[in-house]
Amino acid sequence: MTLHEFIFSEKSSIRLLRHLFFWLIWTAFFSLTMGSSLMQEMSSNTLVNHPIQFFYCNILLNILTIHIPGCYLFIYFLLPEYILKKRRIRSVIGILLFTCFFAFVNYILWLIPVGQQYSIFNLDKDVPAKGYTLLSVWRYGLFTPPGLEKEGSQLMYSLQFGLFSLLKVIGGASVITLFKRWLQKQQENELIEREKVKTELALLKTQLHPRFLFNTLSTIYTYSLTATNKAANMVLKLSEVLSYMLYDCDQSQVPLEKELHLLKDYVGLEKLRYDGRIDIFLQVTGNAENKSIAPLLLLPLMENCINNCDDPSIEQPWININLNISESELHFKLTGSHSVKSPAMEETASLIDLRRRLETVYPEKHKFNSVSEGNVYVSSLKIDLETINYTEEDELIATHQAFT
């Protein structure tokens, strides 16, 4: 059993073990702290009539009748039902009733060993000073019984065992419970974000497929009637692009080499499809080995760029793509011709989706900017790359795949 399972598992056996561990720790802490106080009191005349075993039994009684019931009542009822839901009036009433009830239980426990002779319920006529007179309360306080003014309040001392120590254990248990809930909430949010990224990636693939396939297949059909070699080359590149989209993009990170290979195949397909009508220049510098990137991150920029260049109002459309890879960063810069009649680059849906993906996958690890001035626009992207640490097993699998 791992530490994570011990803390977060909902199995009844592990939960029971977890709670037993907590109460064993609290019992040991409570016994040590209050036991030292008991020894000090035993050295005086205040508690000389009671054996030490009696007070340790009193500690156990306080834990069983006040600490454990009070802690669970607060953690599993008052805290989630009233306090966390901000039901202020009910929270105040509940806390008052909670305090009064356990103060009464604490008072009963105090009556058993120490306070019986001073209680207002004591009917023994031989006790000359019983109960709390108004004068005694005025002079010495509510918790100081008559006759023990110089020795301090034994009821107050008993409340330290029960009610006041209950506040300590509730505070500790509340911190643990709230911190655990916060961690679980963080894990749930991370899971939701991962699922959101997968959904957005699947949506991106569905957005790319229909338009991209229709245009490419139309061009392949045209070339199949006139230029067989070009059609065969396009079919080969298209199969590689689709294979990557269908089988390699389901992971959160893919090797950067594969993403660059996809980009080159896509550029090659578009060059063949436009047959020189758009001048596309792609330059890649740096080493892409052992680096990873989120899949289909650069393709929307390329697709959006080519769609803007495919405009009859542009006489000589052109696109320049510069991609520089350093040890830990990727710099992608795309410049191209842009029609003045087209909408601004910042307002396109594909760029809005790209920004959302970048904020989710690379929070505070990217810089993206897209501006257009007249008939020229510039898109720049910088992201922090992750390094892939291959094991010997991974290298053997990669070698096997390369020869199969």
Tab-separated table of C-alpha atoms in Angstrom:
chain	number	residue	atom	x	y	z
A	1	MET	CA	0.000	0.000	0.000
A	2	THR	CA	1.435	3.331	-1.089
A	3	LEU	CA	1.209	6.607	0.819
A	4	HIS	CA	-1.205	7.974	-1.804
A	5	GLU	CA	-3.514	4.974	-1.324
A	6	PHE	CA	-3.342	5.343	2.454
A	7	ILE	CA	-4.354	9.024	2.264
A	8	PHE	CA	-6.915	9.026	-0.568
A	9	SER	CA	-8.302	5.494	-0.816
A	10	GLU	CA	-12.032	5.100	-0.136
A	11	LYS	CA	-11.828	1.401	0.717
A	12	SER	CA	-13.465	0.743	4.073
A	13	SER	CA	-10.475	-1.199	5.429
A	14	ILE	CA	-7.986	1.529	4.500
A	15	ARG	CA	-10.282	4.281	5.789
A	16	LEU	CA	-10.615	2.440	9.117
A	17	LEU	CA	-6.847	2.047	9.308
A	18	ARG	CA	-6.393	5.740	8.485
A	19	HIS	CA	-8.784	6.845	11.229
A	20	LEU	CA	-7.247	4.463	13.780
A	21	PHE	CA	-3.831	5.892	12.981
A	22	PHE	CA	-5.104	9.439	13.519
A	23	TRP	CA	-6.661	8.632	16.896
A	24	LEU	CA	-3.609	6.709	18.056
A	25	ILE	CA	-1.464	9.752	17.278
A	26	TRP	CA	-3.911	12.053	19.082
A	27	THR	CA	-4.170	9.729	22.111
A	28	ALA	CA	-0.386	9.606	22.439
A	29	PHE	CA	-0.071	13.397	22.082
A	30	PHE	CA	-2.958	14.087	24.468
A	31	SER	CA	-1.673	11.632	27.069
A	32	LEU	CA	1.834	13.096	26.999
A	33	THR	CA	0.759	16.738	27.200
A	34	MET	CA	-1.977	16.288	29.792
A	35	GLY	CA	-0.003	13.623	31.651
A	36	SER	CA	2.785	16.093	32.355
A	37	SER	CA	0.197	18.491	33.766
A	38	LEU	CA	-1.178	15.677	35.900
A	39	MET	CA	2.227	14.954	37.356
A	40	GLN	CA	2.594	18.606	38.320
A	41	GLU	CA	-0.816	18.552	39.989
A	42	MET	CA	0.030	15.282	41.750
A	43	SER	CA	3.068	16.938	43.287
A	44	SER	CA	0.740	19.472	44.942
A	45	ASN	CA	-2.067	18.792	47.399
A	46	THR	CA	-4.817	19.468	44.873
A	47	LEU	CA	-5.140	15.984	43.440
A	48	VAL	CA	-3.410	13.930	46.091
A	49	ASN	CA	-6.505	11.858	46.862
A	50	HIS	CA	-6.698	10.349	43.361
A	51	PRO	CA	-4.278	7.747	41.932
A	52	ILE	CA	-2.522	8.443	38.631
A	53	GLN	CA	-4.283	5.481	36.961
A	54	PHE	CA	-7.591	7.186	37.636
A	55	PHE	CA	-6.618	10.267	35.672
A	56	TYR	CA	-5.390	8.273	32.683
A	57	CYS	CA	-8.767	6.553	32.687
A	58	ASN	CA	-10.281	10.027	32.727
A	59	ILE	CA	-8.174	10.903	29.670
A	60	LEU	CA	-9.526	7.829	27.880
A	61	LEU	CA	-13.091	8.733	28.871
A	62	ASN	CA	-12.652	12.245	27.476
A	63	ILE	CA	-11.337	10.877	24.182
A	64	LEU	CA	-14.145	8.314	23.835
A	65	THR	CA	-17.056	10.499	24.954
A	66	ILE	CA	-16.008	14.013	23.846
A	67	HIS	CA	-13.131	14.078	21.370
A	68	ILE	CA	-14.151	11.302	18.969
A	69	PRO	CA	-17.929	12.022	18.818
A	70	GLY	CA	-17.375	15.788	18.745
A	71	CYS	CA	-14.728	15.595	16.030
A	72	TYR	CA	-16.829	13.413	13.707
A	73	LEU	CA	-19.968	15.456	14.359
A	74	PHE	CA	-18.126	18.630	13.388
A	75	ILE	CA	-16.150	17.228	10.424
A	76	TYR	CA	-18.957	15.253	8.776
A	77	PHE	CA	-21.987	17.387	9.676
A	78	LEU	CA	-21.397	20.951	10.857
A	79	LEU	CA	-18.480	21.684	8.524
A	80	PRO	CA	-19.871	20.345	5.198
A	81	GLU	CA	-23.575	21.021	5.776
A	82	TYR	CA	-23.488	24.472	7.352
A	83	ILE	CA	-20.075	26.156	7.476
A	84	LEU	CA	-18.779	25.350	3.966
A	85	LYS	CA	-22.201	26.066	2.467
A	86	LYS	CA	-22.131	29.490	4.192
A	87	ARG	CA	-25.363	28.968	6.107
A	88	ARG	CA	-24.358	31.520	8.710
A	89	ILE	CA	-27.375	31.461	11.033
A	90	ARG	CA	-27.556	27.673	11.096
A	91	SER	CA	-23.789	27.512	11.578
A	92	VAL	CA	-23.925	29.790	14.625
A	93	ILE	CA	-26.866	27.890	16.129
A	94	GLY	CA	-25.212	24.545	15.419
A	95	ILE	CA	-21.912	25.609	16.989
A	96	LEU	CA	-23.702	26.935	20.087
A	97	LEU	CA	-25.689	23.714	20.526
A	98	PHE	CA	-22.540	21.712	19.840
A	99	THR	CA	-20.594	23.640	22.506
A	100	CYS	CA	-23.383	23.453	25.099
A	101	PHE	CA	-23.882	19.727	24.628
A	102	PHE	CA	-20.232	18.774	24.988
A	103	ALA	CA	-19.754	21.255	27.833
A	104	PHE	CA	-22.553	19.394	29.641
A	105	VAL	CA	-20.893	16.040	28.888
A	106	ASN	CA	-17.637	17.475	30.171
A	107	TYR	CA	-19.392	18.666	33.339
A	108	ILE	CA	-20.776	15.156	33.937
A	109	LEU	CA	-17.277	13.701	33.590
A	110	TRP	CA	-16.004	16.304	36.050
A	111	LEU	CA	-18.662	15.351	38.595
A	112	ILE	CA	-17.544	11.721	38.665
A	113	PRO	CA	-13.990	12.090	40.038
A	114	VAL	CA	-13.592	15.593	41.421
A	115	GLY	CA	-16.622	17.813	41.477
A	116	GLN	CA	-19.270	15.668	43.134
A	117	GLN	CA	-18.887	17.312	46.530
A	118	TYR	CA	-19.120	20.787	44.965
A	119	SER	CA	-21.957	20.135	42.545
A	120	ILE	CA	-25.348	21.793	42.905
A	121	PHE	CA	-26.761	18.275	42.448
A	122	ASN	CA	-25.060	17.010	45.610
A	123	LEU	CA	-27.748	16.526	48.306
A	124	ASP	CA	-25.367	15.467	51.060
A	125	LYS	CA	-26.276	17.635	54.029
A	126	ASP	CA	-22.885	17.109	55.679
A	127	VAL	CA	-21.182	19.207	53.001
A	128	PRO	CA	-21.316	22.775	54.325
A	129	ALA	CA	-20.378	24.557	51.067
A	130	LYS	CA	-22.030	23.031	48.053
A	131	GLY	CA	-22.983	24.557	44.772
A	132	TYR	CA	-21.923	27.875	43.318
A	133	THR	CA	-23.117	30.851	45.319
A	134	LEU	CA	-23.454	34.214	43.637
A	135	LEU	CA	-20.756	35.626	45.914
A	136	SER	CA	-18.374	32.791	45.015
A	137	VAL	CA	-18.932	33.322	41.296
A	138	TRP	CA	-18.441	37.078	41.705
A	139	ARG	CA	-15.168	36.677	43.617
A	140	TYR	CA	-13.514	33.652	42.065
A	141	GLY	CA	-15.239	32.956	38.741
A	142	LEU	CA	-17.699	30.359	37.574
A	143	PHE	CA	-15.185	27.521	37.374
A	144	THR	CA	-13.692	27.818	40.869
A	145	PRO	CA	-15.598	25.614	43.350
A	146	PRO	CA	-16.092	26.842	46.921
A	147	GLY	CA	-13.250	25.915	49.219
A	148	LEU	CA	-10.593	25.622	46.473
A	149	GLU	CA	-10.105	29.290	45.668
A	150	LYS	CA	-6.369	29.191	46.345
A	151	GLU	CA	-5.811	25.968	44.394
A	152	GLY	CA	-7.492	27.037	41.147
A	153	SER	CA	-10.464	25.795	39.237
A	154	GLN	CA	-10.720	22.028	38.923
A	155	LEU	CA	-13.688	22.359	36.588
A	156	MET	CA	-11.626	24.611	34.348
A	157	TYR	CA	-8.870	22.026	34.548
A	158	SER	CA	-11.379	19.350	33.566
A	159	LEU	CA	-12.522	21.480	30.636
A	160	GLN	CA	-8.935	21.465	29.422
A	161	PHE	CA	-9.226	17.686	29.253
A	162	GLY	CA	-12.501	17.710	27.374
A	163	LEU	CA	-14.005	20.752	25.692
A	164	PHE	CA	-10.870	22.840	25.186
A	165	SER	CA	-8.857	19.868	23.909
A	166	LEU	CA	-11.776	19.048	21.609
A	167	LEU	CA	-11.120	22.364	19.867
A	168	LYS	CA	-7.525	21.273	19.249
A	169	VAL	CA	-8.420	17.927	17.718
A	170	ILE	CA	-11.201	19.519	15.642
A	171	GLY	CA	-8.723	22.109	14.374
A	172	GLY	CA	-6.202	19.446	13.394
A	173	ALA	CA	-8.814	17.199	11.780
A	174	SER	CA	-10.349	20.166	9.927
A	175	VAL	CA	-6.982	21.178	8.484
A	176	ILE	CA	-6.341	17.609	7.324
A	177	THR	CA	-9.849	17.241	5.862
A	178	LEU	CA	-9.839	20.590	4.049
A	179	PHE	CA	-6.320	20.064	2.714
A	180	LYS	CA	-7.277	16.597	1.477
A	181	ARG	CA	-10.399	17.981	-0.222
A	182	TRP	CA	-8.306	20.715	-1.823
A	183	LEU	CA	-5.862	18.138	-3.195
A	184	GLN	CA	-8.740	16.019	-4.526
A	185	LYS	CA	-10.257	19.119	-6.128
A	186	GLN	CA	-6.934	19.917	-7.758
A	187	GLN	CA	-6.693	16.370	-9.104
A	188	GLU	CA	-10.245	16.600	-10.431
A	189	ASN	CA	-9.471	19.928	-12.105
A	190	GLU	CA	-6.329	18.483	-13.680
A	191	LEU	CA	-8.333	15.497	-14.936
A	192	ILE	CA	-10.983	17.842	-16.353
A	193	GLU	CA	-8.279	19.907	-18.064
A	194	ARG	CA	-6.728	16.782	-19.597
A	195	GLU	CA	-10.108	15.616	-20.838
A	196	LYS	CA	-10.758	19.113	-22.162
A	197	VAL	CA	-7.484	19.053	-24.077
A	198	LYS	CA	-8.343	15.647	-25.536
A	199	THR	CA	-11.779	16.904	-26.562
A	200	GLU	CA	-10.342	20.039	-28.152
A	201	LEU	CA	-7.732	17.951	-29.959
A	202	ALA	CA	-10.415	15.596	-31.263
A	203	LEU	CA	-12.451	18.620	-32.358
A	204	LEU	CA	-9.404	20.064	-34.086
A	205	LYS	CA	-8.890	16.811	-35.974
A	206	THR	CA	-12.514	16.800	-37.116
A	207	GLN	CA	-12.143	20.415	-38.238
A	208	LEU	CA	-9.026	19.649	-40.254
A	209	HIS	CA	-10.171	16.412	-41.854
A	210	PRO	CA	-13.220	17.366	-43.933
A	211	ARG	CA	-11.918	20.514	-45.615
A	212	PHE	CA	-8.361	19.237	-45.912
A	213	LEU	CA	-9.435	15.856	-47.289
A	214	PHE	CA	-11.912	17.317	-49.740
A	215	ASN	CA	-9.408	19.767	-51.207
A	216	THR	CA	-6.572	17.245	-51.341
A	217	LEU	CA	-8.663	14.439	-52.840
A	218	SER	CA	-10.050	16.812	-55.439
A	219	THR	CA	-6.509	17.732	-56.448
A	220	ILE	CA	-5.438	14.076	-56.501
A	221	TYR	CA	-8.368	13.242	-58.765
A	222	THR	CA	-7.410	16.065	-61.122
A	223	TYR	CA	-3.766	14.974	-61.222
A	224	SER	CA	-4.757	11.328	-61.731
A	225	LEU	CA	-6.270	12.331	-65.071
A	226	THR	CA	-3.237	14.275	-66.273
A	227	ALA	CA	-0.153	13.782	-64.087
A	228	THR	CA	0.117	10.292	-62.619
A	229	ASN	CA	3.415	10.908	-60.766
A	230	LYS	CA	2.052	13.933	-58.907
A	231	ALA	CA	-1.077	12.027	-57.914
A	232	ALA	CA	0.977	9.127	-56.533
A	233	ASN	CA	3.208	11.504	-54.576
A	234	MET	CA	0.181	13.264	-53.085
A	235	VAL	CA	-1.419	9.952	-52.099
A	236	LEU	CA	1.787	8.943	-50.304
A	237	LYS	CA	2.040	12.220	-48.385
A	238	LEU	CA	-1.669	12.189	-47.582
A	239	SER	CA	-1.435	8.673	-46.149
A	240	GLU	CA	1.422	9.763	-43.871
A	241	VAL	CA	-0.508	12.821	-42.685
A	242	LEU	CA	-3.652	10.811	-41.959
A	243	SER	CA	-1.679	8.057	-40.232
A	244	TYR	CA	-0.152	10.628	-37.892
A	245	MET	CA	-3.504	12.298	-37.186
A	246	LEU	CA	-5.335	9.039	-36.536
A	247	TYR	CA	-2.778	7.032	-34.564
A	248	ASP	CA	-0.110	9.331	-33.086
A	249	CYS	CA	-2.144	12.323	-31.893
A	250	ASP	CA	-4.003	10.622	-29.041
A	251	GLN	CA	-1.119	11.289	-26.646
A	252	SER	CA	-0.615	14.525	-24.737
A	253	GLN	CA	2.952	14.805	-26.054
A	254	VAL	CA	4.494	13.501	-29.270
A	255	PRO	CA	8.104	13.528	-30.499
A	256	LEU	CA	8.965	16.844	-32.102
A	257	GLU	CA	10.459	15.007	-35.083
A	258	LYS	CA	7.046	13.556	-35.954
A	259	GLU	CA	5.354	16.949	-35.688
A	260	LEU	CA	7.969	18.462	-38.014
A	261	HIS	CA	7.538	15.560	-40.423
A	262	LEU	CA	3.795	16.254	-40.456
A	263	LEU	CA	4.451	19.937	-41.124
A	264	LYS	CA	6.745	19.122	-44.048
A	265	ASP	CA	4.230	16.655	-45.521
A	266	TYR	CA	1.469	19.225	-45.170
A	267	VAL	CA	3.562	21.902	-46.880
A	268	GLY	CA	4.452	19.424	-49.623
A	269	LEU	CA	0.781	18.594	-50.193
A	270	GLU	CA	-0.176	22.253	-50.393
A	271	LYS	CA	2.644	22.974	-52.840
A	272	LEU	CA	1.398	20.185	-55.072
A	273	ARG	CA	-2.212	21.252	-54.673
A	274	TYR	CA	-1.581	24.895	-55.599
A	275	ASP	CA	1.011	23.943	-58.225
A	276	GLY	CA	3.175	27.010	-57.694
A	277	ARG	CA	0.389	29.543	-57.257
A	278	ILE	CA	1.526	30.092	-53.652
A	279	ASP	CA	5.232	30.441	-52.956
A	280	ILE	CA	5.845	28.487	-49.716
A	281	PHE	CA	9.279	28.462	-48.093
A	282	LEU	CA	9.991	26.292	-45.018
A	283	GLN	CA	13.245	26.444	-43.055
A	284	VAL	CA	13.999	24.326	-39.975
A	285	THR	CA	17.151	24.822	-37.903
A	286	GLY	CA	18.265	23.028	-34.776
A	287	ASN	CA	18.102	19.482	-33.459
A	288	ALA	CA	14.655	17.989	-32.790
A	289	GLU	CA	15.870	14.715	-31.267
A	290	ASN	CA	14.685	13.719	-27.776
A	291	LYS	CA	12.203	16.600	-27.600
A	292	SER	CA	8.414	16.502	-27.405
A	293	ILE	CA	5.545	18.846	-28.209
A	294	ALA	CA	1.752	18.852	-27.996
A	295	PRO	CA	0.309	17.304	-31.181
A	296	LEU	CA	-1.175	19.392	-34.000
A	297	LEU	CA	0.026	22.625	-32.428
A	298	LEU	CA	1.659	24.158	-35.507
A	299	LEU	CA	-0.718	22.854	-38.160
A	300	PRO	CA	-3.590	25.294	-37.406
A	301	LEU	CA	-1.222	28.212	-38.001
A	302	MET	CA	-0.217	26.761	-41.348
A	303	GLU	CA	-3.781	26.006	-42.383
A	304	ASN	CA	-4.985	29.453	-41.357
A	305	CYS	CA	-2.092	31.043	-43.230
A	306	ILE	CA	-2.732	29.157	-46.466
A	307	ASN	CA	-6.456	29.896	-46.319
A	308	ASN	CA	-5.657	33.604	-46.082
A	309	CYS	CA	-3.271	33.389	-49.042
A	310	ASP	CA	-5.861	31.573	-51.161
A	311	ASP	CA	-7.522	34.825	-52.162
A	312	PRO	CA	-7.963	36.067	-55.754
A	313	SER	CA	-7.263	39.631	-54.632
A	314	ILE	CA	-3.643	38.698	-53.808
A	315	GLU	CA	-1.529	38.807	-56.961
A	316	GLN	CA	1.525	36.869	-55.773
A	317	PRO	CA	0.760	35.059	-52.495
A	318	TRP	CA	3.740	33.933	-50.469
A	319	ILE	CA	4.486	32.287	-47.123
A	320	ASN	CA	7.770	32.114	-45.197
A	321	ILE	CA	8.057	29.639	-42.318
A	322	ASN	CA	11.071	29.759	-39.996
A	323	LEU	CA	11.355	27.203	-37.236
A	324	ASN	CA	14.301	27.310	-34.846
A	325	ILE	CA	14.914	24.633	-32.198
A	326	SER	CA	17.209	25.297	-29.247
A	327	GLU	CA	17.991	23.126	-26.242
A	328	SER	CA	14.762	23.913	-24.420
A	329	GLU	CA	12.694	26.200	-26.684
A	330	LEU	CA	10.999	26.212	-30.040
A	331	HIS	CA	10.649	29.449	-32.013
A	332	PHE	CA	8.120	29.383	-34.828
A	333	LYS	CA	7.698	32.441	-37.049
A	334	LEU	CA	5.313	32.612	-39.960
A	335	THR	CA	5.000	35.585	-42.317
A	336	GLY	CA	2.855	35.801	-45.409
A	337	SER	CA	0.743	37.833	-47.718
A	338	HIS	CA	-2.657	38.840	-46.442
A	339	SER	CA	-5.690	40.282	-48.134
A	340	VAL	CA	-6.876	43.592	-46.759
A	341	LYS	CA	-10.449	42.403	-47.244
A	342	SER	CA	-9.930	39.358	-44.986
A	343	PRO	CA	-10.769	39.548	-41.264
A	344	ALA	CA	-8.008	40.380	-38.827
A	345	MET	CA	-5.903	37.425	-37.762
A	346	GLU	CA	-6.747	37.917	-34.083
A	347	GLU	CA	-10.444	37.420	-34.776
A	348	THR	CA	-10.260	34.039	-36.505
A	349	ALA	CA	-11.712	31.060	-34.657
A	350	SER	CA	-8.654	28.869	-35.286
A	351	LEU	CA	-6.345	31.312	-33.505
A	352	ILE	CA	-8.746	31.626	-30.569
A	353	ASP	CA	-8.772	27.828	-30.228
A	354	LEU	CA	-4.978	27.780	-30.498
A	355	ARG	CA	-4.619	30.311	-27.691
A	356	ARG	CA	-6.937	28.232	-25.508
A	357	ARG	CA	-4.889	25.103	-26.137
A	358	LEU	CA	-1.641	26.914	-25.396
A	359	GLU	CA	-2.989	28.254	-22.107
A	360	THR	CA	-4.081	24.744	-21.143
A	361	VAL	CA	-1.064	22.725	-22.306
A	362	TYR	CA	1.676	25.329	-21.799
A	363	PRO	CA	0.564	27.625	-18.962
A	364	GLU	CA	3.176	30.368	-18.514
A	365	LYS	CA	5.466	28.426	-20.869
A	366	HIS	CA	4.601	30.037	-24.181
A	367	LYS	CA	4.431	33.346	-26.007
A	368	PHE	CA	2.096	33.732	-28.957
A	369	ASN	CA	1.491	36.814	-31.046
A	370	SER	CA	-0.300	37.409	-34.332
A	371	VAL	CA	-0.557	40.786	-36.042
A	372	SER	CA	-1.498	41.996	-39.512
A	373	GLU	CA	-0.570	45.271	-41.135
A	374	GLY	CA	-2.042	45.950	-44.531
A	375	ASN	CA	-1.272	43.056	-46.842
A	376	VAL	CA	1.319	41.368	-44.579
A	377	TYR	CA	0.824	39.448	-41.351
A	378	VAL	CA	3.201	37.870	-38.867
A	379	SER	CA	2.537	35.026	-36.425
A	380	SER	CA	5.158	34.075	-33.856
A	381	LEU	CA	5.106	31.288	-31.295
A	382	LYS	CA	7.633	30.362	-28.618
A	383	ILE	CA	7.119	27.365	-26.351
A	384	ASP	CA	9.226	25.540	-23.781
A	385	LEU	CA	10.018	22.057	-25.006
A	386	GLU	CA	10.120	18.928	-22.886
A	387	THR	CA	12.965	16.448	-23.106
A	388	ILE	CA	12.242	12.775	-23.740
A	389	ASN	CA	14.302	10.400	-21.610
A	390	TYR	CA	14.405	7.129	-23.506
A	391	THR	CA	15.041	3.870	-21.692
A	392	GLU	CA	16.741	0.856	-23.249
A	393	GLU	CA	13.334	-0.780	-23.706
A	394	ASP	CA	12.044	2.271	-25.590
A	395	GLU	CA	15.079	2.235	-27.877
A	396	LEU	CA	14.581	-1.472	-28.632
A	397	ILE	CA	10.897	-0.860	-29.448
A	398	ALA	CA	11.788	2.076	-31.696
A	399	THR	CA	14.446	-0.005	-33.489
A	400	HIS	CA	11.980	-2.857	-33.961
A	401	GLN	CA	9.355	-0.489	-35.375
A	402	ALA	CA	11.896	1.014	-37.758
A	403	PHE	CA	12.580	-2.386	-39.348
A	404	THR	CA	8.946	-3.588	-39.458
